[in-house]
């Protein structure tokens, strides 16, 4: 019944779709498109902001450890970033995101400066495989660093809501105490399970970077546990190395939250071009992506070959490209580019 | 009919013309931002509101003033949807916003012509090969004789009639355009090649017809026929308007056409030159520009088809100054003047050129060397 009604409405609203009319009444009225309304905003440390978000009804919730793609319009351009909810997966009707304002982070800085109750955001359904198994392990070690805290904090809160009876330790790395988001809440939630390590200051339970002694101290039972890790590249590597040395890599589950930074050298044709959909990779020849795709035996849709008709628009999933017309660089992942006027700068992956 | 000669531009002049226009484009691109987003969303808001109002008023269509008001609102809504929103969004003018609702790949407009087909015949073919005889199918749309370069034959005696039919049925004409019927008839193209195009036409045409001629009329119950007539009228008004604006963009007197030979290996500057000389503007106020989707700034649009149309009036004085600097014509005039000129051409070209004492076939010369052009 509902779907027949919806299809009828859509036939009336063709070709624009029902949402395009409903959103004019209120942006949260959409039927198909997911949106979220910010209901409260807390700036918990000098550079983090915690948002409580109420999603539209079609949001299917999330599993602790997953992330959502959130989008905002900044200076006319829609910018999307992935963030992991930090709340328990058992809270219905809303979730919380803690966003750290990185110096070069356009979206995070914007949110830190501009988020206020009533702000409407674009949302995606939750995605990601970094989750606890449905049958909870007896022993769990959660390790996070910096803003990698959010997915593992969500796991901790979920376990706490479930009255988890096993052993769990939460090891978090921050520069100093002032950099730990939601510190009070964390202590309330899990004082006995919480281990704080400060890399740049004294006063924590541990000091310095992760190593085997840290591991043995907080979780001597690590070999029987499942470990969930999320943090900056340095911490990730440190933990992976130690687990590999100890021969327990298979018990380590990880999520990289910061993609490796793109280094840009616009001058030469270096790196590889990957056409992801057709599983082809070729060394970057320095020609436009349209020409390189054709040289690789593909036949991408195109028209004018001079940047005016937009037939050749494709999503660049990774890497950086330069617009040959004005030298402008596109560094964001998942950005649409015109193949006929873009040349790759270093490694690039195209959805083609 | 007089013969004027365009100024010859040297290679260096073409290069600097290209550079100046590239720089102008870049300045606009660098300046795009929140104001452009707000503008297009404001236009959309007005359009959707008018649409809802128009359809709503038709429920009271038994009361003639309500019918007239409803049809007016719906007509304006369809015009805005097709011109300032649809045409421009599908040109990729708002792709930089990365908003799926205004993305050229995803947007579709309120006409029977499917976006996908139109983008091929318009964005690619027409905008790349603008006014090149034999390549730009917008010269006469495969139906009309709009240029002396199209050889006369008795079929063209019907030119004015075909033009009037095309005007009234414009959306259906646009819908069929990408079928390239004349190529099918001449055997240049096989029927099987049109499969994708046909499928899209069928699906889109069906949805649009269903909406305007079945569902909405049915919703108004006993007012079925009145609503149907209202929707048909709104579509007709939009057709006549769109036809008029679009024909004024390339067919008034003074607009140049080019041959394939003379446009081979064009430089950037020569490409701009062709776009400029192949287009014509219509002068008017802000409301007129809005209702015409800023295609009243056809010259600016053809130079920079992918920058938001609201920028065309802003850059027009600069484009005009560049034309003057290089001694190039900037074809503009009031709506009635341009339209009269178009219709005169339609009638004149219905008859063989010998009747008017002018030569048939494209004139010789190349873009690079300057060429003789005819002005009516
Ligand atoms: S082929 Fe026309 S924009 Fe790339």
XYZ file of C-alpha atoms and ligand atoms in Angstrom:
732
model
C 0.000 0.000 0.000
C 2.690 2.416 1.045
C 4.798 1.635 -1.984
C 1.843 1.980 -4.362
C 1.135 5.365 -2.826
C 4.739 6.338 -3.168
C 4.879 5.234 -6.773
C 1.800 7.243 -7.529
C 3.320 10.329 -5.909
C 6.480 9.764 -7.879
C 4.555 9.515 -11.120
C 3.014 12.883 -10.287
C 6.363 14.406 -9.392
C 8.179 13.041 -12.444
C 10.875 13.755 -13.453
C 12.093 15.446 -10.287
C 11.046 13.023 -7.566
C 8.956 13.584 -4.464
C 11.835 14.682 -2.250
C 12.500 17.707 -4.426
C 9.089 19.049 -3.468
C 8.922 17.878 0.130
C 12.274 19.403 1.017
C 10.905 22.814 0.128
C 8.448 22.476 2.983
C 11.088 21.196 5.370
C 14.510 19.703 4.596
C 13.869 16.789 6.965
C 10.690 15.718 5.159
C 12.491 13.725 2.483
C 11.332 10.204 1.733
C 14.210 8.707 -0.203
C 17.134 10.909 0.611
C 18.727 10.558 4.028
C 19.234 13.659 6.086
C 20.160 14.345 9.672
C 19.334 17.230 11.945
C 21.878 18.337 14.499
C 20.045 18.459 17.811
C 22.883 19.374 20.125
C 26.469 20.485 19.866
C 29.249 20.134 22.440
C 32.737 21.368 21.960
C 34.489 18.942 24.263
C 38.140 19.795 23.644
C 39.705 22.792 21.948
C 39.573 21.092 18.574
C 36.786 18.547 18.746
C 33.081 18.963 18.445
C 30.463 16.366 19.343
C 27.229 16.455 17.392
C 24.047 14.669 18.272
C 22.215 13.851 15.064
C 18.630 12.816 14.515
C 18.369 11.054 11.137
C 15.318 10.897 8.875
C 13.122 7.853 9.244
C 14.603 5.670 6.561
C 17.924 5.520 8.332
C 18.535 1.912 9.258
C 20.818 2.509 12.239
C 24.373 1.309 12.513
C 26.502 -1.386 14.071
C 29.227 -0.234 16.451
C 32.411 0.374 14.467
C 30.710 1.389 11.222
C 30.869 4.838 9.700
C 28.458 7.173 7.931
C 29.139 9.585 5.127
C 28.138 13.049 6.161
C 27.862 15.988 3.803
C 27.633 19.742 4.178
C 27.612 22.611 1.708
C 30.638 24.826 2.147
C 30.916 27.899 -0.033
C 28.419 26.400 -2.433
C 30.180 23.049 -2.764
C 28.903 19.837 -1.205
C 31.646 18.156 0.777
C 31.321 14.634 2.110
C 33.396 12.940 4.780
C 33.127 9.694 6.668
C 32.721 9.668 10.434
C 32.052 6.889 12.890
C 29.279 7.347 15.417
C 30.674 7.181 18.947
C 27.411 6.220 20.603
C 26.051 2.815 21.440
C 24.304 1.112 18.551
C 21.352 0.518 20.848
C 20.314 4.171 21.101
C 17.373 4.532 18.771
C 16.471 7.660 16.912
C 19.773 9.473 17.202
C 23.516 9.038 17.229
C 26.524 11.065 18.091
C 29.582 12.000 16.082
C 32.778 13.398 17.487
C 34.649 15.355 14.882
C 38.199 16.517 15.286
C 39.070 19.738 13.494
C 42.217 18.960 11.546
C 44.290 21.872 10.435
C 43.781 21.027 6.776
C 40.379 19.454 7.278
C 37.888 21.589 5.422
C 34.779 19.826 6.686
C 35.934 19.195 10.221
C 37.006 22.806 10.682
C 33.742 24.013 9.196
C 31.735 21.810 11.525
C 33.777 22.890 14.515
C 33.142 26.521 13.674
C 29.577 26.377 12.355
C 27.667 23.405 13.723
C 24.613 24.498 15.707
C 21.362 22.836 16.641
C 19.004 22.849 13.691
C 21.719 22.370 11.081
C 20.660 19.847 8.436
C 23.271 17.453 7.102
C 23.322 14.941 4.287
C 23.745 11.353 5.503
C 24.363 7.908 4.089
C 23.363 4.558 5.522
C 26.074 3.176 7.794
C 28.804 1.214 6.061
C 31.919 -0.708 7.017
C 33.038 -4.129 8.162
C 34.894 -3.046 11.288
C 32.387 -4.482 13.765
C 32.214 -6.867 16.698
C 30.989 -10.375 15.870
C 27.350 -11.000 16.776
C 28.523 -13.542 19.299
C 30.632 -11.346 21.569
C 34.131 -12.678 22.298
C 35.010 -13.422 25.956
C 37.924 -11.058 25.942
C 38.073 -7.818 23.997
C 40.854 -5.288 23.671
C 39.975 -1.931 22.143
C 42.826 0.332 21.051
C 42.413 3.818 19.643
C 44.403 6.939 19.032
C 43.303 10.535 18.451
C 39.957 10.767 16.728
C 40.144 7.036 15.942
C 38.432 6.781 19.302
C 34.928 7.027 17.863
C 34.306 3.541 16.410
C 35.893 1.749 19.358
C 34.139 3.986 21.865
C 30.922 3.004 20.141
C 31.884 -0.637 20.666
C 32.573 -0.009 24.332
C 29.281 1.784 24.852
C 27.413 -0.916 22.973
C 28.966 -3.601 25.167
C 28.132 -1.627 28.260
C 24.487 -1.301 27.152
C 24.427 -5.048 26.638
C 25.756 -5.629 30.127
C 28.691 -7.473 28.635
C 30.119 -9.863 31.239
C 33.460 -10.666 29.580
C 36.785 -8.916 29.951
C 37.247 -5.669 28.080
C 40.012 -3.100 28.165
C 39.935 0.214 26.401
C 43.359 1.648 25.586
C 43.359 5.145 24.165
C 46.278 7.286 22.990
C 46.191 11.081 23.059
C 48.821 13.839 23.112
C 47.722 15.074 26.521
C 44.778 14.759 28.837
C 43.195 17.848 27.271
C 43.003 15.990 23.947
C 40.777 13.189 25.186
C 37.233 13.811 24.021
C 34.370 13.125 26.443
C 36.838 12.322 29.225
C 34.319 12.659 32.066
C 31.803 10.461 30.327
C 34.484 7.914 29.576
C 35.434 7.722 33.230
C 31.802 7.340 34.255
C 31.243 4.665 31.689
C 34.276 2.512 32.217
C 36.713 3.823 34.772
C 37.977 0.340 35.581
C 38.397 -0.664 31.950
C 39.925 2.561 30.716
C 43.656 2.973 30.139
C 44.804 6.389 28.948
C 48.202 6.765 27.358
C 49.606 10.245 26.709
C 52.282 10.543 24.089
C 53.317 14.111 24.851
C 52.687 14.495 28.565
C 52.892 12.769 31.899
C 49.927 12.005 34.118
C 48.355 9.194 32.146
C 48.181 5.517 32.966
C 50.859 4.999 30.358
C 53.296 7.266 28.559
C 54.742 7.358 25.069
C 53.893 5.297 22.025
C 52.450 1.802 21.833
C 54.863 -1.080 22.280
C 54.864 -4.608 23.580
C 55.218 -3.526 27.214
C 52.076 -1.407 26.894
C 50.270 -4.384 25.488
C 51.432 -6.818 28.165
C 50.594 -4.354 30.891
C 47.007 -3.577 29.842
C 46.000 -6.923 28.394
C 48.274 -9.808 29.288
C 45.516 -12.022 27.888
C 45.767 -10.496 24.398
C 46.472 -13.841 22.759
C 43.007 -15.128 23.696
C 41.288 -11.834 22.949
C 39.958 -10.138 19.830
C 41.561 -6.744 19.377
C 39.928 -3.811 17.585
C 42.186 -0.972 16.533
C 41.562 2.429 14.990
C 43.908 5.385 14.978
C 46.433 7.467 13.054
C 48.872 5.705 10.686
C 51.756 5.681 13.229
C 49.741 3.865 15.881
C 48.273 1.468 13.320
C 51.703 0.483 12.141
C 53.041 0.155 15.686
C 50.262 -2.194 16.759
C 50.334 -4.220 13.553
C 54.098 -4.761 13.905
C 53.874 -5.901 17.525
C 50.968 -8.257 16.746
C 52.876 -9.668 13.801
C 55.982 -10.223 15.908
C 53.917 -12.033 18.501
C 52.227 -14.147 15.851
C 48.672 -13.001 16.705
C 47.879 -10.862 13.664
C 44.747 -12.898 12.988
C 43.267 -11.596 16.236
C 43.691 -7.977 15.195
C 40.869 -6.078 13.442
C 41.615 -2.651 12.120
C 40.085 0.390 10.525
C 42.177 3.117 8.926
C 40.410 6.379 9.403
C 42.968 8.689 7.844
C 43.831 7.931 4.221
C 47.497 8.424 3.454
C 48.047 12.087 2.597
C 48.432 12.815 -1.093
C 51.745 14.318 -2.028
C 51.433 16.447 -5.076
C 54.087 16.919 -7.677
C 52.146 18.407 -10.530
C 55.023 18.406 -12.972
C 55.773 14.850 -13.950
C 53.906 11.816 -15.026
C 54.518 9.416 -12.201
C 52.510 6.654 -10.601
C 49.896 4.301 -11.968
C 46.431 4.851 -13.329
C 43.893 2.274 -12.198
C 40.600 1.805 -14.016
C 38.877 0.133 -11.128
C 35.732 -1.208 -12.728
C 37.549 -2.845 -15.607
C 40.443 -4.006 -13.404
C 43.139 -2.405 -15.479
C 46.240 -0.602 -14.343
C 48.802 1.162 -16.481
C 51.709 3.458 -15.758
C 50.736 7.113 -16.009
C 51.802 8.366 -19.427
C 51.103 12.008 -18.700
C 48.303 12.185 -21.294
C 44.712 13.026 -20.371
C 42.786 10.303 -18.596
C 40.520 9.903 -21.612
C 43.524 9.186 -23.806
C 45.085 6.906 -21.205
C 41.846 4.974 -20.845
C 41.630 4.559 -24.600
C 45.262 3.510 -24.742
C 44.390 0.862 -22.162
C 41.776 -0.491 -24.540
C 38.735 1.015 -22.839
C 36.021 2.965 -24.592
C 34.822 5.539 -22.087
C 31.821 7.603 -23.056
C 32.867 10.983 -24.378
C 31.878 13.756 -26.738
C 33.700 17.015 -27.345
C 37.106 16.028 -25.916
C 37.589 19.616 -24.861
C 35.801 19.946 -21.561
C 32.469 21.425 -22.599
C 29.952 18.611 -22.910
C 30.475 16.657 -19.667
C 29.846 13.284 -21.342
C 33.154 11.990 -20.005
C 32.513 12.826 -16.346
C 33.605 9.996 -14.069
C 34.269 9.562 -10.392
C 37.893 9.622 -9.372
C 37.993 7.354 -6.356
C 41.571 7.967 -5.286
C 44.475 10.238 -5.996
C 44.964 13.632 -7.517
C 44.355 14.968 -11.024
C 45.163 18.267 -12.688
C 42.789 20.156 -14.957
C 44.832 20.881 -18.084
C 42.872 24.050 -18.740
C 43.817 25.906 -15.599
C 46.101 23.670 -13.578
C 43.528 23.260 -10.803
C 44.166 20.172 -8.691
C 41.489 17.822 -7.463
C 42.650 15.926 -4.410
C 39.413 14.814 -2.727
C 38.479 11.160 -3.039
C 35.201 10.438 -4.825
C 35.234 13.624 -6.809
C 33.712 13.839 -10.286
C 36.201 14.804 -12.951
C 36.126 15.243 -16.717
C 38.417 12.625 -18.210
C 39.185 14.614 -21.350
C 40.726 17.570 -19.526
C 42.289 15.826 -16.539
C 45.762 14.386 -16.243
C 46.764 12.192 -13.317
C 49.267 13.430 -10.788
C 50.788 10.303 -9.270
C 48.637 7.268 -8.515
C 45.026 7.709 -9.511
C 42.032 5.381 -9.490
C 39.010 6.020 -11.707
C 35.626 4.354 -11.505
C 35.696 3.187 -15.086
C 21.344 41.736 -49.288
C 24.741 43.195 -48.749
C 28.080 41.569 -48.480
C 30.355 42.513 -45.612
C 33.825 41.278 -44.953
C 34.888 40.208 -41.519
C 38.172 41.492 -40.217
C 41.076 39.183 -40.800
C 42.671 38.087 -37.582
C 46.276 37.039 -37.607
C 47.414 33.908 -35.823
C 48.767 36.072 -33.014
C 45.425 37.849 -32.720
C 43.544 34.562 -32.570
C 45.918 33.405 -29.868
C 45.463 36.481 -27.769
C 41.688 36.355 -28.282
C 41.769 32.789 -26.976
C 43.896 33.803 -24.032
C 41.692 36.728 -23.074
C 38.551 34.616 -23.135
C 40.226 31.793 -21.213
C 41.230 34.299 -18.559
C 37.726 35.672 -18.356
C 36.377 32.167 -17.888
C 38.890 31.444 -15.173
C 37.987 34.604 -13.274
C 34.351 33.525 -13.171
C 35.231 29.966 -12.151
C 37.393 31.228 -9.301
C 34.544 33.353 -8.067
C 31.854 30.639 -7.979
C 30.431 29.981 -4.548
C 27.547 30.224 -2.158
C 25.822 33.032 -4.092
C 25.517 30.829 -7.178
C 24.151 27.957 -5.132
C 21.622 30.189 -3.456
C 20.579 31.654 -6.785
C 19.771 28.361 -8.465
C 17.979 27.072 -5.374
C 15.918 30.258 -5.251
C 14.922 29.778 -8.875
C 14.036 26.166 -8.151
C 11.942 27.210 -5.191
C 9.991 29.689 -7.295
C 9.548 27.123 -10.061
C 8.319 24.331 -7.783
C 6.019 26.690 -5.912
C 4.484 27.906 -9.171
C 4.070 24.340 -10.319
C 2.260 23.272 -7.161
C 0.134 26.417 -7.276
C -0.694 25.921 -10.932
C -1.701 22.309 -10.503
C -3.655 23.212 -7.383
C -5.575 26.007 -9.105
C -6.635 23.641 -11.858
C -8.673 21.745 -9.273
C -10.872 24.846 -9.367
C -10.660 24.946 -13.153
C -14.464 25.158 -13.485
C -14.019 28.765 -12.419
C -12.425 30.429 -15.479
C -10.148 32.897 -13.648
C -8.712 30.015 -11.611
C -8.090 28.086 -14.821
C -6.309 31.018 -16.439
C -4.209 31.664 -13.343
C -3.414 27.976 -12.972
C -2.330 27.639 -16.586
C -0.230 30.792 -16.294
C 1.545 29.532 -13.180
C 2.110 26.128 -14.750
C 3.401 27.656 -17.987
C 5.877 29.856 -16.163
C 6.923 26.900 -14.040
C 7.571 24.763 -17.119
C 9.494 27.558 -18.784
C 11.714 28.038 -15.727
C 12.166 24.292 -15.404
C 13.280 23.911 -18.998
C 15.249 27.089 -19.510
C 17.008 28.493 -16.457
C 17.103 25.199 -14.560
C 17.069 22.191 -16.922
C 19.060 23.478 -19.866
C 21.703 24.994 -17.639
C 21.991 22.212 -15.080
C 22.293 19.619 -17.841
C 25.113 21.662 -19.323
C 27.108 20.862 -16.192
C 26.947 24.471 -15.037
C 26.324 23.390 -11.471
C 28.372 20.188 -11.366
C 30.997 21.989 -9.306
C 28.484 22.064 -6.434
C 28.676 18.249 -6.264
C 25.013 18.186 -5.380
C 23.324 15.136 -6.904
C 20.065 17.075 -7.291
C 21.800 19.529 -9.642
C 24.230 17.218 -11.351
C 24.261 17.113 -15.150
C 24.436 13.314 -15.185
C 21.368 12.873 -12.988
C 19.068 15.777 -13.738
C 16.063 15.459 -16.001
C 13.606 18.129 -17.076
C 9.866 18.518 -17.434
C 9.559 17.777 -21.150
C 9.158 14.603 -23.203
C 12.743 14.870 -24.432
C 14.973 12.544 -22.382
C 17.952 14.259 -20.790
C 20.396 11.649 -22.023
C 19.475 12.065 -25.701
C 19.395 15.818 -25.470
C 22.820 16.006 -23.862
C 24.243 14.064 -26.785
C 22.672 16.120 -29.551
C 22.969 19.458 -27.776
C 25.930 19.535 -25.371
C 28.142 17.437 -27.554
C 27.117 17.809 -31.200
C 25.677 21.311 -31.261
C 28.104 22.932 -28.826
C 31.196 21.319 -30.308
C 30.343 21.796 -33.989
C 28.352 24.995 -33.626
C 27.178 26.264 -36.995
C 29.356 23.959 -39.050
C 27.230 22.972 -42.020
C 26.812 19.240 -42.250
C 27.913 18.691 -38.657
C 25.711 20.891 -36.487
C 22.276 19.346 -36.765
C 20.760 22.349 -35.019
C 20.960 24.209 -38.323
C 17.409 23.466 -39.350
C 17.126 20.423 -37.050
C 17.041 18.140 -40.060
C 13.679 19.650 -40.987
C 14.107 23.296 -41.903
C 16.252 25.207 -44.278
C 17.936 27.825 -42.099
C 21.042 28.608 -44.109
C 21.904 29.293 -47.728
C 24.487 26.556 -47.405
C 21.681 24.006 -47.294
C 20.911 23.319 -50.927
C 17.376 24.298 -51.884
C 14.876 21.725 -53.101
C 11.095 21.859 -53.495
C 10.561 20.226 -50.090
C 11.678 23.508 -48.547
C 8.691 25.330 -49.998
C 7.013 24.159 -46.820
C 9.650 25.848 -44.637
C 7.246 28.265 -42.883
C 4.743 25.497 -42.266
C 7.373 23.164 -40.826
C 8.622 25.994 -38.620
C 5.144 26.668 -37.259
C 4.596 22.977 -36.590
C 7.947 22.706 -34.882
C 7.081 25.718 -32.742
C 3.802 24.242 -31.556
C 5.198 20.753 -31.064
C 8.629 21.878 -29.938
C 9.131 19.413 -27.073
C 8.275 16.515 -29.392
C 10.670 17.858 -31.962
C 13.444 18.035 -29.399
C 12.497 14.532 -28.297
C 12.957 13.147 -31.809
C 16.049 15.195 -32.583
C 18.574 12.607 -31.427
C 16.913 9.952 -33.589
C 18.548 11.723 -36.547
C 15.580 10.790 -38.729
C 17.028 12.386 -41.844
C 20.076 10.127 -41.556
C 17.783 7.122 -41.173
C 15.913 8.122 -44.318
C 19.086 8.602 -46.310
C 20.390 5.246 -45.106
C 23.406 6.854 -43.441
C 22.309 5.365 -40.146
C 20.719 2.040 -39.369
C 17.445 1.696 -37.449
C 19.104 -0.739 -35.042
C 21.566 1.970 -34.020
C 18.759 3.979 -32.482
C 17.760 1.366 -29.925
C 19.012 3.203 -26.831
C 17.641 6.501 -28.041
C 14.244 4.943 -28.758
C 14.054 3.236 -25.390
C 14.716 6.474 -23.553
C 12.194 8.328 -25.693
C 9.568 5.738 -24.955
C 10.133 5.706 -21.214
C 10.379 9.439 -20.760
C 7.565 10.261 -23.158
C 5.278 7.812 -21.445
C 5.925 9.203 -17.975
C 5.428 12.785 -19.083
C 2.266 12.010 -21.009
C 0.866 10.000 -18.147
C 1.486 12.812 -15.693
C 0.064 15.690 -17.724
C -2.672 13.945 -19.688
C -3.869 11.149 -17.409
C -2.934 11.339 -13.735
C -3.403 15.009 -12.928
C -6.594 15.284 -14.991
C -7.921 12.135 -13.286
C -7.124 13.557 -9.872
C -9.437 16.471 -10.575
C -12.273 14.018 -11.250
C -15.137 15.649 -13.162
C -12.707 18.351 -14.272
C -10.724 15.793 -16.282
C -10.976 17.545 -19.633
C -10.546 21.031 -18.222
C -7.351 20.009 -16.447
C -6.118 18.150 -19.498
C -6.693 21.239 -21.601
C -4.920 23.338 -18.972
C -1.856 21.101 -18.960
C -1.787 20.959 -22.741
C -1.977 24.753 -22.879
C 0.907 25.119 -20.425
C 3.003 22.752 -22.528
C 2.072 24.692 -25.657
C 2.993 28.050 -24.102
C 6.330 26.612 -23.038
C 6.885 25.181 -26.537
C 6.221 28.457 -28.310
C 8.397 30.392 -25.882
C 11.311 27.967 -25.956
C 11.205 27.778 -29.744
C 11.250 31.564 -30.050
C 14.154 32.072 -27.664
C 16.184 29.257 -29.148
C 15.623 30.324 -32.752
C 16.756 33.818 -31.864
C 20.030 32.344 -30.621
C 21.447 31.212 -33.955
C 19.222 32.242 -36.829
C 18.842 36.018 -36.943
C 20.525 37.729 -39.851
C 24.218 38.356 -39.485
C 24.906 35.020 -37.806
C 27.651 33.076 -39.552
C 27.891 29.475 -40.593
C 31.069 27.627 -41.383
C 32.215 24.752 -43.541
C 33.968 21.632 -42.326
C 37.039 22.485 -44.344
C 37.483 25.934 -42.897
C 37.147 24.755 -39.323
C 39.658 21.952 -39.496
C 42.429 22.149 -36.918
C 40.941 25.160 -35.196
C 42.956 26.800 -32.472
C 41.339 27.725 -29.173
C 40.983 31.302 -30.392
C 39.375 30.208 -33.646
C 36.946 28.012 -31.768
C 35.889 30.984 -29.647
C 35.629 33.086 -32.805
C 33.246 30.597 -34.374
C 31.109 30.422 -31.220
C 30.890 34.194 -31.099
C 30.012 34.675 -34.750
C 27.610 31.776 -34.789
C 25.435 33.103 -31.972
C 23.148 36.038 -31.382
C 21.869 37.714 -28.243
C 18.503 39.208 -27.359
C 18.511 42.366 -25.299
C 16.072 42.753 -22.431
C 15.634 43.162 -18.700
C 16.506 40.779 -15.853
C 13.100 39.068 -15.913
C 13.403 38.438 -19.625
C 16.854 36.951 -19.167
C 15.597 34.710 -16.371
C 12.648 33.464 -18.429
C 14.912 32.745 -21.361
C 17.297 30.769 -19.178
C 19.817 33.490 -19.998
C 19.924 32.096 -23.516
C 19.281 35.700 -24.386
C 23.020 35.745 -23.771
C 23.584 33.066 -26.383
C 27.005 34.490 -27.289
C 28.281 34.246 -23.718
C 26.644 30.836 -23.401
C 28.395 29.522 -26.476
C 31.748 30.824 -25.349
C 31.335 29.322 -21.878
C 28.577 26.714 -21.926
C 29.557 25.318 -18.535
C 29.552 28.392 -16.329
C 26.362 29.221 -14.401
C 24.027 31.203 -16.616
C 23.434 33.920 -14.044
C 26.988 34.998 -14.779
C 26.317 35.733 -18.458
C 24.767 39.167 -17.939
C 27.659 40.032 -15.629
C 30.333 39.206 -18.166
C 28.459 40.391 -21.262
C 29.964 43.912 -21.256
C 33.429 42.426 -21.112
C 32.733 39.982 -23.937
C 31.342 42.810 -25.972
C 34.416 44.919 -25.328
C 36.639 42.051 -26.445
C 34.613 41.761 -29.651
C 35.029 45.451 -30.293
C 38.735 45.281 -29.630
C 39.162 42.631 -32.317
C 36.679 44.253 -34.653
C 34.271 41.310 -34.434
C 30.509 41.698 -34.615
C 28.434 41.216 -31.458
C 25.008 40.315 -32.745
C 22.310 41.582 -30.425
C 18.901 43.170 -30.682
C 15.458 43.353 -29.126
C 13.258 40.268 -29.022
C 10.866 41.389 -31.731
C 13.673 42.463 -34.017
C 15.539 39.164 -33.704
C 12.349 37.164 -34.043
C 11.240 39.046 -37.139
C 14.638 38.502 -38.621
C 14.367 34.759 -37.935
C 10.934 34.474 -39.527
C 12.020 36.511 -42.512
C 14.835 34.056 -43.001
C 12.487 31.077 -42.689
C 10.254 32.501 -45.401
C 13.080 33.675 -47.639
C 14.892 30.350 -47.555
C 11.689 28.511 -48.471
C 12.262 29.774 -51.979
C 15.278 29.105 -54.180
C 18.103 31.571 -53.692
C 18.106 32.487 -57.388
C 14.825 34.241 -56.745
C 16.638 36.646 -54.427
C 19.655 36.924 -56.650
C 22.117 35.477 -54.207
C 24.457 32.552 -54.619
C 23.761 29.171 -53.183
C 26.279 27.121 -51.235
C 28.664 28.189 -48.543
C 31.097 30.950 -49.386
C 34.742 30.159 -49.744
C 37.456 31.131 -47.340
C 38.687 29.945 -44.007
C 38.119 31.064 -40.472
C 41.781 31.830 -40.234
C 41.868 34.178 -43.196
C 38.653 36.037 -42.581
C 35.807 35.512 -45.004
C 33.026 37.105 -46.900
C 29.759 36.931 -45.044
C 26.299 37.751 -46.081
C 24.009 39.945 -44.122
C 20.375 40.177 -45.052
S 34.349 14.724 -23.691
Fe 33.171 16.540 -23.524
S 33.687 17.188 -21.513
Fe 35.001 15.515 -21.797
